Coordinates of C-alpha atoms and ligand atoms in Angstrom, one line a residue:
X1 CA -27.3 -21.8 -33.3
X2 CA -24.6 -23.7 -35.1
X3 CA -25.1 -21.3 -38.1
X4 CA -23.5 -18.5 -36.1
X5 CA -20.2 -20.2 -36.3
X6 CA -20.4 -21.0 -40.0
X7 CA -19.5 -18.9 -43.0
X8 CA -21.8 -18.5 -46.1
X9 CA -20.4 -21.7 -47.6
X10 CA -21.7 -23.8 -44.7
X11 CA -18.2 -24.1 -43.3
X12 CA -17.8 -24.1 -39.6
X13 CA -15.0 -22.2 -37.9
X14 CA -12.5 -23.3 -35.3
X15 CA -12.3 -21.7 -31.8
X16 CA -8.8 -20.4 -31.2
X17 CA -7.9 -18.0 -28.5
X18 CA -11.5 -16.9 -28.0
X19 CA -12.2 -16.2 -31.7
X20 CA -14.1 -18.3 -34.3
X21 CA -11.7 -18.4 -37.2
X22 CA -11.9 -19.8 -40.7
X23 CA -9.7 -22.8 -41.6
X24 CA -6.3 -21.5 -42.8
X25 CA -5.6 -24.1 -45.5
X26 CA -9.2 -24.1 -46.8
X27 CA -9.6 -27.9 -46.3
X28 CA -12.8 -29.1 -44.8
X29 CA -14.6 -32.3 -44.0
X30 CA -18.2 -32.5 -45.0
X31 CA -20.6 -33.9 -42.5
X32 CA -23.7 -35.7 -43.8
X33 CA -26.7 -36.7 -41.9
X34 CA -27.1 -40.5 -41.6
X35 CA -30.9 -39.8 -41.6
X36 CA -31.2 -37.9 -44.9
X37 CA -27.7 -38.1 -46.5
X38 CA -27.9 -34.4 -46.8
X39 CA -25.0 -32.1 -45.9
X40 CA -25.2 -30.6 -42.4
X41 CA -22.0 -28.5 -42.9
X42 CA -18.3 -28.7 -43.0
X43 CA -15.6 -28.7 -40.3
X44 CA -12.0 -27.7 -40.7
X45 CA -9.5 -30.5 -41.5
X46 CA -6.8 -28.9 -39.5
X47 CA -3.1 -29.1 -40.4
X48 CA -0.3 -29.9 -37.9
X49 CA 0.6 -26.2 -37.9
X50 CA -3.0 -25.3 -36.8
X51 CA -2.9 -28.1 -34.2
X52 CA 0.4 -26.7 -32.9
X53 CA -1.1 -23.2 -32.7
X54 CA -4.2 -24.5 -30.8
X55 CA -2.1 -26.4 -28.2
X56 CA 0.4 -23.6 -27.8
X57 CA -2.4 -21.1 -27.2
X58 CA -4.0 -23.5 -24.6
X59 CA -0.7 -23.8 -22.8
X60 CA -0.3 -20.0 -22.6
X61 CA -4.0 -19.5 -21.5
X62 CA -3.6 -22.1 -18.7
X63 CA -1.1 -19.8 -16.9
X64 CA -3.9 -17.3 -16.2
X65 CA -6.8 -19.8 -16.0
X66 CA -5.2 -21.7 -13.1
X67 CA -5.1 -18.4 -11.1
X68 CA -8.9 -17.7 -11.6
X69 CA -10.7 -18.2 -8.3
X70 CA -12.6 -21.5 -8.0
X71 CA -15.9 -19.6 -7.4
X72 CA -15.5 -17.8 -10.7
X73 CA -14.8 -21.0 -12.6
X74 CA -17.9 -22.5 -10.9
X75 CA -20.1 -19.5 -11.9
X76 CA -19.0 -20.0 -15.5
X77 CA -20.1 -23.6 -15.4
X78 CA -23.5 -22.7 -14.0
X79 CA -23.9 -20.2 -16.8
X80 CA -23.0 -22.9 -19.4
X81 CA -25.6 -25.2 -17.8
X82 CA -28.3 -22.6 -18.1
X83 CA -27.4 -21.7 -21.7
X84 CA -27.5 -25.4 -22.6
X85 CA -31.0 -25.7 -21.2
X86 CA -32.1 -22.6 -23.1
X87 CA -30.7 -23.9 -26.4
X88 CA -31.6 -27.6 -25.7
X89 CA -34.1 -27.8 -28.6
X90 CA -31.7 -26.4 -31.2
X91 CA -28.8 -28.6 -30.0
X92 CA -30.9 -31.7 -29.8
X93 CA -32.1 -31.2 -33.3
X94 CA -28.5 -31.1 -34.5
X95 CA -27.6 -34.2 -32.5
X96 CA -30.5 -36.0 -34.0
X97 CA -29.5 -35.1 -37.5
X98 CA -25.8 -35.7 -37.1
X99 CA -25.7 -39.0 -35.2
X100 CA -29.2 -40.4 -36.0
X101 CA -30.5 -40.3 -32.4
X102 CA -34.2 -40.0 -31.8
X103 CA -35.3 -36.5 -30.8
X104 CA -36.3 -37.4 -27.2
X105 CA -33.0 -39.2 -26.5
X106 CA -31.1 -36.3 -28.1
X107 CA -32.9 -33.8 -25.9
X108 CA -32.4 -35.9 -22.8
X109 CA -28.7 -36.1 -23.6
X110 CA -28.5 -32.3 -23.7
X111 CA -30.5 -31.8 -20.5
X112 CA -28.4 -34.5 -18.7
X113 CA -25.4 -32.6 -19.8
X114 CA -26.6 -29.4 -18.2
X115 CA -27.2 -31.4 -14.9
X116 CA -23.7 -32.9 -15.2
X117 CA -22.1 -29.5 -15.6
X118 CA -24.0 -28.0 -12.7
X119 CA -23.2 -31.0 -10.5
X120 CA -19.5 -30.7 -11.5
X121 CA -19.6 -27.1 -10.3
X122 CA -21.2 -28.1 -7.0
X123 CA -18.7 -30.8 -6.5
X124 CA -15.7 -28.6 -7.3
X125 CA -16.7 -26.4 -4.3
X126 CA -16.5 -29.3 -2.0
X127 CA -13.0 -30.5 -3.0
X128 CA -10.5 -29.5 -0.4
X129 CA -6.9 -30.3 0.2
X130 CA -5.7 -31.6 3.6
X131 CA -3.4 -30.8 6.5
X132 CA -1.0 -33.5 7.8
X133 CA 0.9 -33.6 11.1
X134 CA 4.6 -34.9 10.9
X135 CA 4.5 -36.5 14.3
X136 CA 2.1 -39.3 13.4
X137 CA 4.9 -41.1 11.5
X138 CA 7.6 -42.8 13.7
X139 CA 10.5 -40.4 14.4
X140 CA 8.5 -37.4 13.1
X141 CA 7.7 -34.3 15.1
X142 CA 5.0 -31.6 15.4
X143 CA 7.2 -29.0 13.7
X144 CA 6.7 -30.6 10.3
X145 CA 3.3 -29.7 8.8
X146 CA 2.2 -30.8 5.4
X147 CA -0.3 -28.9 3.3
X148 CA -1.7 -30.9 0.5
X149 CA -3.4 -29.0 -2.3
X150 CA -4.9 -30.0 -5.7
X151 CA -3.2 -28.5 -8.7
X152 CA -4.2 -28.6 -12.3
X153 CA -2.2 -30.7 -14.8
X154 CA -1.9 -28.2 -17.6
X155 CA -3.5 -28.8 -21.1
X156 CA -6.1 -31.7 -21.2
X157 CA -6.7 -33.3 -24.6
X158 CA -10.4 -34.3 -24.6
X159 CA -11.3 -36.8 -27.4
X160 CA -14.9 -37.8 -27.6
X161 CA -16.8 -40.5 -29.6
X162 CA -19.8 -40.1 -31.9
X163 CA -22.5 -41.7 -29.8
X164 CA -22.9 -39.0 -27.1
X165 CA -21.4 -36.0 -28.9
X166 CA -22.5 -33.5 -26.3
X167 CA -22.5 -35.5 -23.1
X168 CA -19.2 -37.4 -23.5
X169 CA -17.5 -34.1 -24.5
X170 CA -18.9 -32.1 -21.6
X171 CA -18.1 -34.9 -19.1
X172 CA -14.4 -34.3 -20.0
X173 CA -14.4 -30.6 -20.5
X174 CA -16.3 -29.4 -17.4
X175 CA -14.2 -31.3 -14.8
X176 CA -11.0 -30.5 -16.6
X177 CA -11.8 -26.7 -16.6
X178 CA -13.0 -26.5 -13.0
X179 CA -9.8 -28.2 -12.0
X180 CA -7.8 -25.3 -13.5
X181 CA -6.7 -27.0 -16.8
X182 CA -7.3 -25.6 -20.2
X183 CA -8.8 -28.0 -22.9
X184 CA -8.0 -28.9 -26.4
X185 CA -11.1 -30.6 -27.6
X186 CA -11.1 -33.0 -30.5
X187 CA -14.6 -34.3 -31.2
X188 CA -15.4 -37.4 -33.3
X189 CA -15.7 -36.3 -36.9
X190 CA -19.3 -37.5 -37.1
X191 CA -20.5 -35.5 -34.1
X192 CA -18.2 -32.6 -34.5
X193 CA -20.9 -30.1 -35.4
X194 CA -22.7 -30.9 -32.2
X195 CA -19.4 -30.7 -30.3
X196 CA -18.6 -27.3 -31.8
X197 CA -22.1 -26.1 -30.9
X198 CA -21.3 -27.2 -27.3
X199 CA -18.1 -25.3 -27.3
X200 CA -19.9 -22.2 -28.6
X201 CA -22.1 -22.4 -25.5
X202 CA -19.0 -22.5 -23.3
X203 CA -17.6 -19.5 -25.1
X204 CA -20.9 -17.6 -24.9
X205 CA -20.9 -18.2 -21.1
X206 CA -17.8 -16.0 -21.0
X207 CA -14.9 -18.4 -20.8
X208 CA -11.7 -16.4 -21.3
X209 CA -9.8 -16.8 -24.6
X210 CA -7.8 -19.9 -25.0
X211 CA -9.4 -21.9 -22.2
X212 CA -11.0 -24.2 -24.8
X213 CA -9.6 -24.5 -28.3
X214 CA -11.0 -26.9 -30.9
X215 CA -9.1 -29.3 -33.1
X216 CA -11.1 -31.0 -35.9
X217 CA -10.0 -33.4 -38.5
X218 CA -10.0 -37.2 -39.0
X219 CA -8.5 -39.0 -36.1
X220 CA -6.7 -41.3 -38.6
X221 CA -4.9 -38.3 -40.0
X222 CA -4.1 -36.0 -37.1
X223 CA -4.7 -38.3 -34.1
X224 CA -1.1 -39.5 -33.7
X225 CA 0.2 -36.0 -33.9
X226 CA -2.2 -34.6 -31.3
X227 CA -1.8 -37.4 -28.8
X228 CA 2.0 -37.3 -28.9
X229 CA 2.2 -33.5 -28.7
X230 CA 4.7 -32.5 -26.0
X231 CA 2.5 -29.8 -24.6
X232 CA -0.4 -32.1 -23.8
X233 CA -0.4 -33.0 -20.1
X234 CA -3.3 -35.5 -20.0
X235 CA -5.5 -37.4 -22.4
X236 CA -9.1 -38.0 -21.6
X237 CA -10.4 -40.4 -24.3
X238 CA -13.7 -42.2 -25.0
X239 CA -13.9 -44.5 -28.0
X240 CA -13.0 -47.9 -29.2
X241 CA -10.6 -50.2 -27.4
X242 CA -8.5 -50.4 -30.6
X243 CA -7.9 -46.6 -30.7
X244 CA -7.5 -46.5 -26.9
X245 CA -4.8 -49.0 -27.1
X246 CA -3.0 -47.1 -29.8
X247 CA -3.1 -43.9 -27.8
X248 CA -1.8 -45.5 -24.6
X249 CA 1.1 -47.1 -26.5
X250 CA 2.0 -43.8 -28.2
X251 CA 1.6 -41.3 -25.4
X252 CA 4.7 -40.6 -23.3
X253 CA 4.9 -40.1 -19.6
X254 CA 1.5 -38.6 -19.2
X255 CA -1.6 -40.0 -17.5
X256 CA -4.6 -41.1 -19.6
X257 CA -8.2 -41.7 -18.7
X258 CA -10.0 -44.1 -21.1
X259 CA -13.5 -45.2 -21.5
X260 CA -13.5 -48.0 -24.1
X261 CA -15.6 -50.8 -25.5
X262 CA -17.6 -53.4 -23.7
X263 CA -19.4 -56.7 -24.0
X264 CA -21.7 -56.3 -21.0
X265 CA -23.4 -59.5 -19.9
X266 CA -26.8 -59.9 -18.3
X267 CA -26.6 -63.0 -16.1
X268 CA -30.0 -64.4 -15.3
X269 CA -30.4 -66.9 -12.5
X270 CA -33.3 -69.3 -12.0
X271 CA -35.2 -67.2 -9.4
X272 CA -35.0 -64.0 -11.3
X273 CA -38.2 -61.9 -11.8
X274 CA -38.4 -62.7 -15.6
X275 CA -40.8 -59.8 -16.5
X276 CA -38.5 -57.2 -14.9
X277 CA -35.5 -59.0 -16.4
X278 CA -36.8 -59.1 -19.9
X279 CA -37.9 -55.4 -19.8
X280 CA -34.4 -54.4 -18.6
X281 CA -32.6 -56.5 -21.1
X282 CA -34.6 -55.2 -24.0
X283 CA -34.2 -51.5 -23.1
X284 CA -30.6 -52.1 -22.1
X285 CA -29.7 -53.8 -25.4
X286 CA -31.6 -51.9 -27.9
X287 CA -31.9 -48.2 -26.9
X288 CA -30.2 -46.1 -29.6
X289 CA -29.8 -49.3 -31.5
X290 CA -27.2 -50.7 -29.0
X291 CA -24.7 -47.9 -29.9
X292 CA -23.8 -47.5 -26.3
X293 CA -20.7 -48.8 -24.5
X294 CA -23.0 -49.9 -21.7
X295 CA -25.5 -51.7 -23.8
X296 CA -26.3 -55.2 -22.8
X297 CA -24.4 -57.2 -25.4
X298 CA -25.0 -60.8 -24.3
X299 CA -27.4 -62.7 -22.1
X300 CA -26.1 -65.6 -20.0
X301 CA -29.2 -67.5 -18.8
X302 CA -29.4 -70.7 -16.8
X303 CA -31.1 -73.6 -18.6
X304 CA -34.1 -73.9 -16.2
X305 CA -35.5 -70.4 -17.2
X306 CA -34.0 -69.9 -20.7
X307 CA -37.1 -70.8 -22.7
X308 CA -39.3 -68.6 -20.6
X309 CA -36.9 -65.7 -20.7
X310 CA -36.4 -65.9 -24.5
X311 CA -40.1 -65.8 -24.9
X312 CA -40.5 -62.8 -22.7
X313 CA -37.6 -61.0 -24.4
X314 CA -39.3 -61.7 -27.8
X315 CA -42.6 -60.2 -26.6
X316 CA -40.8 -57.1 -25.3
X317 CA -38.8 -56.7 -28.5
X318 CA -42.0 -56.7 -30.5
X319 CA -43.0 -53.5 -28.8
X320 CA -39.8 -51.7 -30.0
X321 CA -40.3 -48.9 -32.5
X322 CA -38.0 -49.3 -35.4
X323 CA -37.3 -46.7 -38.1
X324 CA -36.0 -43.3 -39.1
X325 CA -36.6 -40.8 -36.2
X326 CA -37.6 -38.2 -38.7
X327 CA -40.6 -40.4 -39.7
X328 CA -41.1 -42.2 -36.3
X329 CA -40.5 -39.7 -33.6
X330 CA -40.1 -42.1 -30.7
X331 CA -38.0 -44.7 -32.6
X332 CA -36.0 -47.0 -30.3
X333 CA -34.0 -48.6 -33.0
X334 CA -32.7 -46.2 -35.6
X335 CA -30.4 -46.5 -38.6
X336 CA -26.8 -47.1 -37.6
X337 CA -24.2 -44.4 -37.8
X338 CA -22.8 -45.6 -41.2
X339 CA -22.8 -48.4 -43.7
X340 CA -19.6 -49.9 -42.3
X341 CA -21.2 -50.4 -38.9
X342 CA -24.3 -52.0 -40.5
X343 CA -22.1 -54.3 -42.5
X344 CA -20.2 -55.3 -39.4
X345 CA -23.4 -56.1 -37.4
X346 CA -24.8 -58.0 -40.4
X347 CA -21.6 -60.0 -40.6
X348 CA -21.9 -61.0 -36.9
X349 CA -25.5 -62.2 -37.5
X350 CA -24.5 -64.2 -40.6
X351 CA -21.6 -65.9 -38.8
X352 CA -23.9 -66.9 -35.9
X353 CA -26.5 -68.3 -38.2
X354 CA -23.9 -70.3 -40.2
X355 CA -22.7 -71.8 -37.0
X356 CA -26.2 -72.8 -35.8
X357 CA -27.5 -69.7 -33.9
X358 CA -31.3 -69.4 -34.1
X359 CA -32.7 -66.0 -35.1
X360 CA -35.8 -65.6 -32.8
X361 CA -36.6 -62.0 -33.8
X362 CA -35.2 -59.7 -36.5
X363 CA -32.3 -60.5 -38.8
X364 CA -33.5 -58.0 -41.4
X365 CA -31.7 -55.0 -42.8
X366 CA -32.9 -52.0 -44.8
X367 CA -30.0 -49.7 -45.7
X368 CA -28.2 -48.9 -42.5
X369 CA -31.3 -49.9 -40.4
X370 CA -30.7 -53.3 -38.8
X371 CA -33.9 -54.6 -37.2
X372 CA -33.5 -55.6 -33.5
X373 CA -32.2 -59.1 -33.6
X374 CA -32.3 -61.8 -30.9
X375 CA -30.2 -64.9 -31.5
X376 CA -30.7 -67.9 -29.3
X377 CA -28.4 -71.0 -28.8
X378 CA -25.3 -68.9 -29.3
X379 CA -22.1 -70.8 -28.6
X380 CA -18.6 -69.8 -27.8
X381 CA -17.5 -70.5 -31.3
X382 CA -19.5 -67.7 -32.7
X383 CA -18.1 -64.2 -33.1
X384 CA -21.2 -62.6 -31.6
X385 CA -20.4 -64.3 -28.3
X386 CA -17.3 -62.1 -27.9
X387 CA -17.2 -59.1 -30.3
X388 CA -18.8 -55.8 -29.5
X389 CA -21.5 -55.2 -32.2
X390 CA -22.3 -51.6 -31.4
X391 CA -25.6 -52.4 -33.0
X392 CA -29.0 -54.0 -32.3
X393 CA -28.1 -57.7 -32.0
X394 CA -28.4 -59.6 -28.8
X395 CA -27.0 -63.2 -28.4
X396 CA -28.4 -65.6 -25.8
X397 CA -25.9 -68.1 -24.4
X398 CA -27.5 -70.8 -22.3
X399 CA -25.5 -72.0 -19.3
X400 CA -26.0 -74.7 -16.7
X401 CA -25.5 -72.6 -13.6
X402 CA -24.1 -69.4 -12.2
X403 CA -20.5 -70.7 -12.2
X404 CA -20.6 -71.3 -15.9
X405 CA -22.1 -67.8 -16.5
X406 CA -19.4 -66.2 -14.4
X407 CA -16.7 -68.1 -16.3
X408 CA -18.0 -67.0 -19.7
X409 CA -18.6 -63.5 -18.6
X410 CA -15.0 -63.2 -17.4
X411 CA -13.5 -64.9 -20.5
X412 CA -14.3 -61.6 -22.4
X413 CA -11.5 -59.3 -23.3
X414 CA -13.7 -56.5 -21.9
X415 CA -14.7 -55.6 -18.4
X416 CA -17.0 -52.6 -18.4
X417 CA -20.2 -53.7 -16.6
X418 CA -22.4 -56.7 -16.0
X419 CA -26.0 -57.2 -14.7
X420 CA -27.1 -60.0 -12.5
X421 CA -30.8 -60.8 -12.2
X422 CA -31.9 -62.8 -9.1
X423 CA -34.2 -62.5 -6.1
X424 CA -31.6 -64.0 -3.9
X425 CA -29.3 -61.4 -2.3
X426 CA -26.7 -63.9 -1.4
X427 CA -26.4 -65.1 -5.0
X428 CA -26.4 -61.5 -6.2
X429 CA -23.4 -60.7 -4.0
X430 CA -21.7 -64.0 -4.9
X431 CA -21.9 -63.4 -8.6
X432 CA -21.1 -59.7 -8.3
X433 CA -17.9 -60.4 -6.3
X434 CA -16.6 -62.8 -9.0
X435 CA -17.2 -60.6 -12.0
X436 CA -14.2 -58.8 -13.5
X437 CA -15.9 -55.5 -14.4
X438 CA -16.0 -51.9 -13.3
X439 CA -19.6 -52.0 -12.1
X440 CA -22.2 -54.7 -11.4
X441 CA -25.9 -53.8 -11.6
X442 CA -28.2 -56.0 -9.5
X443 CA -31.6 -56.4 -11.1
X444 CA -31.1 -53.5 -13.5
X445 CA -29.7 -53.0 -17.0
X446 CA -26.1 -51.9 -17.3
X447 CA -25.8 -48.1 -17.5
X448 CA -23.4 -45.3 -16.8
X449 CA -25.7 -43.0 -14.8
X450 CA -26.2 -41.5 -12.4
X451 CA -23.2 -39.5 -13.5
X452 CA -21.7 -38.9 -10.1
X453 CA -21.2 -42.7 -9.6
X454 CA -17.7 -44.0 -10.4
X455 CA -17.6 -45.3 -14.0
X456 CA -14.7 -47.5 -15.0
X457 CA -13.8 -50.4 -17.2
X458 CA -11.0 -52.9 -16.7
X459 CA -9.1 -55.1 -19.2
X460 CA -9.8 -53.7 -22.7
X461 CA -12.7 -51.5 -21.4
X462 CA -10.6 -48.7 -20.0
X463 CA -8.1 -47.1 -17.7
X464 CA -8.9 -45.0 -14.7
X465 CA -12.2 -43.8 -13.3
X466 CA -14.7 -41.3 -14.6
X467 CA -17.7 -39.8 -12.7
X468 CA -17.9 -36.2 -11.6
X469 CA -15.7 -36.2 -8.5
X470 CA -13.4 -38.9 -9.8
X471 CA -13.0 -37.1 -13.1
X472 CA -11.9 -33.8 -11.3
X473 CA -9.5 -35.9 -9.2
X474 CA -8.1 -37.6 -12.2
X475 CA -7.4 -34.3 -13.9
X476 CA -5.7 -32.7 -10.9
X477 CA -2.6 -33.7 -9.0
X478 CA -1.8 -33.6 -5.3
X479 CA 1.0 -31.2 -4.3
X480 CA 2.5 -31.0 -0.8
X481 CA 4.0 -27.9 0.7
X482 CA 5.8 -28.8 3.9
X483 CA 6.3 -26.2 6.6
X484 CA 9.2 -26.9 8.9
X485 CA 9.0 -24.8 12.1
X486 CA 12.2 -24.0 14.0
X487 CA 10.8 -23.0 17.3
Ligands
LIG1 P1 -13.5 -44.4 -32.3 O1 -13.6 -44.8 -33.7 O2 -12.5 -45.1 -31.5 O3 -13.3 -42.9 -32.2 C1 -13.3 -42.2 -31.0 C2 -12.6 -40.9 -31.1 O4 -11.2 -41.2 -31.4 C3 -13.0 -40.0 -32.3 O5 -12.9 -38.7 -31.9 C4 -12.0 -40.3 -33.4 O6 -11.9 -39.3 -34.3 C5 -10.8 -40.4 -32.5 N1 -9.7 -41.1 -33.2 C6 -9.7 -42.0 -34.2 N2 -8.4 -42.4 -34.5 C7 -7.6 -41.7 -33.6 C8 -6.2 -41.7 -33.4 N3 -5.3 -42.5 -34.1 N4 -5.7 -40.9 -32.4 C9 -6.5 -40.1 -31.7 N5 -7.9 -40.1 -31.9 C10 -8.4 -40.9 -32.8 O7 -14.9 -44.7 -31.5 P2 -16.4 -44.3 -32.0 O8 -16.8 -45.1 -33.2 O9 -16.5 -42.9 -32.1 O10 -17.2 -44.8 -30.7 C11 -17.6 -46.2 -30.6 C12 -16.7 -46.9 -29.6 O11 -16.6 -46.1 -28.4 C13 -17.3 -48.2 -29.1 O12 -16.3 -49.2 -29.1 C14 -17.8 -47.9 -27.7 O13 -17.9 -49.0 -26.9 C15 -16.8 -46.9 -27.3 N6 -17.4 -46.1 -26.2 C16 -17.0 -46.3 -25.0 C17 -17.6 -45.6 -23.9 C18 -17.3 -45.8 -22.5 O14 -17.7 -45.0 -21.7 N7 -16.6 -46.9 -22.1 C19 -18.6 -44.6 -24.2 C20 -18.9 -44.4 -25.5 C21 -18.3 -45.1 -26.5 P3 -12.6 -39.5 -35.8 O15 -14.1 -39.5 -35.5 O16 -12.1 -38.3 -36.5 O17 -12.1 -40.8 -36.3
LIG2 O1 -21.7 -45.2 -24.6 C1 -21.7 -44.1 -23.8 C2 -21.8 -44.5 -22.3 O2 -21.3 -43.5 -21.5 C3 -23.2 -44.9 -22.0 O3 -23.9 -44.1 -21.2 O4 -26.0 -43.5 -19.9 O5 -26.1 -44.8 -22.1 O6 -25.3 -45.9 -20.1 P1 -25.4 -44.6 -20.8

């Protein structure tokens, strides 16, 4: 329970060297629920000195952690996965209250995380180095033998976003730890209570002191200091493209892994199964109010089937449950994370309407709840054609053919994923080959899972590849030891 790491003033502690400690300067940030506006607790607003102490301790702890046998690290991860399952209801409740996610999705985030951690442990056992013979290169000889091993990088800085406060924290922490790194974990401020609860579970599982230390505080205040700290060896970041770009400009001579924003397109060709397409588009665009990097954020449909598709999307959207998940348990569309986000989404809708976009469904706002909104006849002049709403608004851009859809899809600054809906396998491959994105989904909504698949974005959508095996590889380096025989 999160209360176990709070004091009587509802103030959470920080994890440092295996101990939950009170904030030293007495400064805290209060976390309010977007569902009730009530306080859920406070997290330490850490000073530079406290950040230094956390990173220094992680560096020291890594010297021992890297020596721990792989099977022991793996056993610890299995234990974490089991504890997560045992505490899933409590943690899901906190996720729901803190980031306004419906209870079912919050619980499935926690259980998916247990699966991810267990699969990470399984995968780690299969990662081996290699043995190379010197004589395969011209001029080489058999007396030279290379042993290639995977080594940890050191201290990994894991920075997670608000929208999956458990899963996108664990998908950094677990592969980093199993690779022999220690972790300094900086959760999104809105989401930090859920993040600290997750860390508590790692600690309960028996992680040695210092293997994870927490850093809390506003990214705008401590972010630059943390990401430029000389004892950080690797930054694993998920969040907006704006902050991602800032971090990659500031960090010096270290690798980064970044999952950033997206503007995923659903391209619909004339022979698509429109019922399947409409269902996928609606769940892809509106689940958790579109607050997912992989949400479908624009539809590019060929003229011949545009009217029929818009009509089917409208019918599917009318089935969406909209409201506060405390009152409507299975709500698909919930209040956005804060008023700024709702203002931003509303601004996109207003701009589109002023420029001639037709609101087919929605367009209504109550507080931070934006009703699911479908805008037809969107043109390239409208902001909603290009900007990531991170909210429940879906623009439809009508195109004359697949070529025009590909052109508009690729004109985006983002390159996370795209879908193509068609019953013609040749057309599916043709379009997929031309799309500048990390993944293409044929006849399915865009989505990250299953979590062992490679997940990457190009252009402003990211740097490097996540996905269980790929994440472990990204957070380890190859080292060669060369044996030179003399006989
Ligand atoms: P965000 O505002 O960029 O914040 C992400 C994280 O960065 C938070 O922990 C934040 O801390 C921290 N941060 C802020 N300023 C920083 C700085 N100067 N230096 C270091 N860290 C800093 O993003 P968000 O609103 O949480 O998440 C939404 C965005 O994330 C969307 O653009 C979405 O597409 C993207 N996202 C991408 C993926 C993907 O896999 N591609 C997945 C999920 C989300 P504070 O909370 O304290 O500000
Ligand atoms: O925005 C978070 C991203 O990782 C999405 O995951 O499973 O909702 O596609 P998913």
